[in-house]
CSV table of C-alpha atoms in Angstrom, one decimal:
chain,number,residue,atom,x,y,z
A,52,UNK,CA,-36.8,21.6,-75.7
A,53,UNK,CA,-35.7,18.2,-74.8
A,54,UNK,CA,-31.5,17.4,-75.2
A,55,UNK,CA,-31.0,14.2,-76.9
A,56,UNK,CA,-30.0,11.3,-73.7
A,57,UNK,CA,-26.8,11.6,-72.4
A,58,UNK,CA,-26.7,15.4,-73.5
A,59,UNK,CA,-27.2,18.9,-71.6
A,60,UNK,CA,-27.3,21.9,-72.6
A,61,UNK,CA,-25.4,25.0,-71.6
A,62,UNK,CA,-26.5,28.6,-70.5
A,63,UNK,CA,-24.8,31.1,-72.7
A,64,UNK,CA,-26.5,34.0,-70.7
A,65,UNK,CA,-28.4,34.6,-67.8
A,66,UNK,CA,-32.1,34.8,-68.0
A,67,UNK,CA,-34.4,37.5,-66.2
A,68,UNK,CA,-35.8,35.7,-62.9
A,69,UNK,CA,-32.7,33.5,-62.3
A,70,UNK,CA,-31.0,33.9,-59.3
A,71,UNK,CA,-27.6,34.7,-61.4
A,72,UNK,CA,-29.7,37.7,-63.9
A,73,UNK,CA,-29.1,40.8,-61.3
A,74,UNK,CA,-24.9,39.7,-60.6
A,75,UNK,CA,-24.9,39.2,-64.5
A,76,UNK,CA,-26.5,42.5,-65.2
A,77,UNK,CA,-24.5,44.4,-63.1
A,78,UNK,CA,-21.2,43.0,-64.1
A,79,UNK,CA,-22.5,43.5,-67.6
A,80,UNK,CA,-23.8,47.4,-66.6
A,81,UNK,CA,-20.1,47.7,-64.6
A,82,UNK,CA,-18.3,47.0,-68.0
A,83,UNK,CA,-20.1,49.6,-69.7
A,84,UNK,CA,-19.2,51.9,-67.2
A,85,UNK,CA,-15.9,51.2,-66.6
A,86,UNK,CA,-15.8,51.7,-70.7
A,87,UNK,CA,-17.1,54.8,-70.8
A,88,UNK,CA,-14.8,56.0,-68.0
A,89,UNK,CA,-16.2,55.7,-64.9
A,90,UNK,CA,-14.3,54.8,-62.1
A,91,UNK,CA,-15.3,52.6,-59.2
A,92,UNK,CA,-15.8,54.3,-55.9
A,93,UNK,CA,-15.6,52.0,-52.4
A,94,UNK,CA,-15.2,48.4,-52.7
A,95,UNK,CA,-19.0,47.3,-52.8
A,96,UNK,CA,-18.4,48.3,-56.6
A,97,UNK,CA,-21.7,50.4,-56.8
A,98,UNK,CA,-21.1,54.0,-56.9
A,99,UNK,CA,-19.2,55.0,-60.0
A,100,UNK,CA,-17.8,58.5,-60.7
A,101,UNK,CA,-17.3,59.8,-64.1
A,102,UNK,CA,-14.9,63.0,-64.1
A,103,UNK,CA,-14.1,65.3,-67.1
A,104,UNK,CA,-11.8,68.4,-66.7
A,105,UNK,CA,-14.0,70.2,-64.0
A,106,UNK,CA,-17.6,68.4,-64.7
A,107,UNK,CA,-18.6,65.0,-62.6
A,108,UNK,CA,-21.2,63.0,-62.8
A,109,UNK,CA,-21.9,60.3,-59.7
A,110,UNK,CA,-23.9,57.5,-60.1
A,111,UNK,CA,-25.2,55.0,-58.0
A,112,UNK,CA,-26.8,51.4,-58.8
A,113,UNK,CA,-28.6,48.7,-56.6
A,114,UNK,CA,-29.8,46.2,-58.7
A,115,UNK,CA,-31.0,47.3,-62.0
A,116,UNK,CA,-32.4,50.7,-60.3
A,117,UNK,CA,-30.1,53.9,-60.4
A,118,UNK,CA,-29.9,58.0,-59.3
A,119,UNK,CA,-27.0,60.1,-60.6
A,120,UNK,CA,-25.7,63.9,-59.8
A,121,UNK,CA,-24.0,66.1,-61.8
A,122,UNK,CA,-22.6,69.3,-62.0
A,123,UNK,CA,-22.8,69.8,-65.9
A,124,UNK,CA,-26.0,68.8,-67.2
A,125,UNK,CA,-24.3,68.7,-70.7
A,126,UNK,CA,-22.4,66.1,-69.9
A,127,UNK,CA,-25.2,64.3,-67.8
A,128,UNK,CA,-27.6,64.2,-71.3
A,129,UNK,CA,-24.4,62.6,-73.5
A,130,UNK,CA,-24.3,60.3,-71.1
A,131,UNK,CA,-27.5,59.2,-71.0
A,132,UNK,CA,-27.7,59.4,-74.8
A,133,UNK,CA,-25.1,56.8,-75.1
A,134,UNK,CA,-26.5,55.1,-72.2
A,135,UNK,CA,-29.5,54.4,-74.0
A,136,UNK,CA,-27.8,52.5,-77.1
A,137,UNK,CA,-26.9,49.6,-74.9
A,138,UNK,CA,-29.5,49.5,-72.1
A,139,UNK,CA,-32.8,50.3,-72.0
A,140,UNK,CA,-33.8,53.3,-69.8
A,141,UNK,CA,-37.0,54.7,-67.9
A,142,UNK,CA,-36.5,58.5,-66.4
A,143,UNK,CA,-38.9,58.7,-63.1
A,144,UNK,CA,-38.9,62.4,-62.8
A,145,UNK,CA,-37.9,64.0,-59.9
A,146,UNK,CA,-36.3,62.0,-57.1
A,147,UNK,CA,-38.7,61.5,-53.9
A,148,UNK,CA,-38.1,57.9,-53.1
A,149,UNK,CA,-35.1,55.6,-53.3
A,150,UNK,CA,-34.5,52.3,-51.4
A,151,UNK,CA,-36.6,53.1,-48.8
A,152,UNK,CA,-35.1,56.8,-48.6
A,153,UNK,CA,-37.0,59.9,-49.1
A,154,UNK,CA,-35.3,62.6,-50.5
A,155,UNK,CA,-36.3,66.3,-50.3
A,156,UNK,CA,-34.7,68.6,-52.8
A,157,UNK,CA,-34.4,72.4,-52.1
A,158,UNK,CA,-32.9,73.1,-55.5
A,159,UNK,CA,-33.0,76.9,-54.4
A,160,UNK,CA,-30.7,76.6,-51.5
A,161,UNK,CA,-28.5,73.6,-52.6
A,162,UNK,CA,-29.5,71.5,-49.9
A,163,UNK,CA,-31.1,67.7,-50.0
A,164,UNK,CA,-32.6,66.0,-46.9
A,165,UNK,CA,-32.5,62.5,-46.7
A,166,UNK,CA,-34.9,60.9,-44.3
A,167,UNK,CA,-35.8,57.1,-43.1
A,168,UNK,CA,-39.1,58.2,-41.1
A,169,UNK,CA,-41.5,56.4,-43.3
A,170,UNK,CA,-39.1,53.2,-43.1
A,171,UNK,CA,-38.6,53.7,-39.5
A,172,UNK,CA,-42.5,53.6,-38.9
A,173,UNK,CA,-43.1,50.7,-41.3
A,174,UNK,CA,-40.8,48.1,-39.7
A,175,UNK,CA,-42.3,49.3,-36.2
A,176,UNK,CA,-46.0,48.7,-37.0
A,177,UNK,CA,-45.0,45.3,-38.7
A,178,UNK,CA,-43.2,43.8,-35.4
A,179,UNK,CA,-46.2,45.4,-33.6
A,180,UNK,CA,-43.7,48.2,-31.6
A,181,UNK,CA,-45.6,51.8,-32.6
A,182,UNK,CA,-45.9,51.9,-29.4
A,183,UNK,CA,-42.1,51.6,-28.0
A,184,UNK,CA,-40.3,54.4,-26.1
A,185,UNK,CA,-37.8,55.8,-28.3
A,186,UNK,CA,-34.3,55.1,-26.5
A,187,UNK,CA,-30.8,56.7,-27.9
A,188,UNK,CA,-28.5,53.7,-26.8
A,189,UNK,CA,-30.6,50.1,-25.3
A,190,UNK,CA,-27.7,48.5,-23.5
A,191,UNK,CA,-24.7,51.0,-21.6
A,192,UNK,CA,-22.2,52.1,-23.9
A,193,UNK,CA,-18.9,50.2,-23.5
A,194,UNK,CA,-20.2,47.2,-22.0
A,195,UNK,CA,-18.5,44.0,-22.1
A,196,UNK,CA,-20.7,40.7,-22.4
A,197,UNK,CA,-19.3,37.5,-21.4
A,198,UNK,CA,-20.2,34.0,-22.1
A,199,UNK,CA,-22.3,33.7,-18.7
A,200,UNK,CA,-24.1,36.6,-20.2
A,201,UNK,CA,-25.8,34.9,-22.7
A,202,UNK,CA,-28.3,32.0,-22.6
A,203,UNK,CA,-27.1,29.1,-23.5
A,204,UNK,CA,-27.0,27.7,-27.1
A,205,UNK,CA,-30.6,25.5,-27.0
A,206,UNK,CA,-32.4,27.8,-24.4
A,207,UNK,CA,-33.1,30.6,-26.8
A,208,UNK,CA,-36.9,29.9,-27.9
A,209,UNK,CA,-36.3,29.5,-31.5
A,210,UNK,CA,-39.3,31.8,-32.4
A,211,UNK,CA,-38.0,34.2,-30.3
A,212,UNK,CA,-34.6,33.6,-32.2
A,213,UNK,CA,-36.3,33.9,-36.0
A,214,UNK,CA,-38.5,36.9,-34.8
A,215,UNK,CA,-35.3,38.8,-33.7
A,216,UNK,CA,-33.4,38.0,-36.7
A,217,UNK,CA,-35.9,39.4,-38.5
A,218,UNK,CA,-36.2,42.8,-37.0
A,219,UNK,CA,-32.7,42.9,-37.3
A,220,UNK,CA,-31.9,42.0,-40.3
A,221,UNK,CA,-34.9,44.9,-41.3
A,222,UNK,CA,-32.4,47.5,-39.8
């Protein structure tokens, strides 16, 4: 489609693979929630809790991926029935995986391990450090840095820079 000269046309809603889609989702998703009850918990605005007399249920979004826990599977199942008349919904059994998390359920004892191992081991082997000596603290605890500390701005090889960043920003 082509707008006549002179003319534009306007978005009236966000499209999948736009950089806008997963903000308008989730503000979209929030409403429901906030419709149905839910209350915000934090202020990132994406763990939601759901309370009814006794029974709870907790969920938690990132992006248009979810997990929840309840107490009263009752109320879980009417809320994913209604759920399921606005948005479309895929169940993925069992939790094992989750942003990078595994998660070990010992339904028996009440008790759930979350572990980062398999994350931890990933980002090593793609900066090339399986190999590094596992340290608890790399630098003194309480130390002060001061300007003469640091390189100065320029002298920092800028690969050296971008390949630190990186690593970081993996963390």
């Amino acid at each position: 489609y082509s707008p006549p000269p002179g003319k534009t046309a306007k978005l009236l809603r966000s499209l999948y693979g736009l950089r806008q889609a997963p903000s308008a989702f989730h503000a979209l998703f929030e409403e429901w929630l906030l419709k149905y009850g839910f209350k915000p918990i934090g202020g990132d605005r994406v763990t939601f809790l759901l309370k009814r007399g006794l029974s709870v249920v907790l969920l938690s979004i990132y992006l248009n991926d979810g997990i929840a826990a309840t107490n009263d599977e009752a109320l879980y199942k009417e809320f994913l029935a209604d759920l399921s008349k606005d948005f479309e919904l895929s169940y993925q059994g069992r939790l094992d995986w989750y942003l990078g998390v595994n998660v070990k359920q010992d339904l028996a004892n009440k008790r759930t391990v979350l572990s980062q191992e398999q994350y931890v081991k990933d980002i090593l082997e793609q900066f090339g450090r399986t190999g590094a000596t596992p340290v608890g603290t790399l630098m003194e605890e309480n130390t002060h840095l001061t300007r003469e500390d640091c390189p100065a701005p320029g002298k920092i090889d800028k690969q050296f820079r971008r390949e630190y960043q990186r690593i970081v920003g993996s963390l």
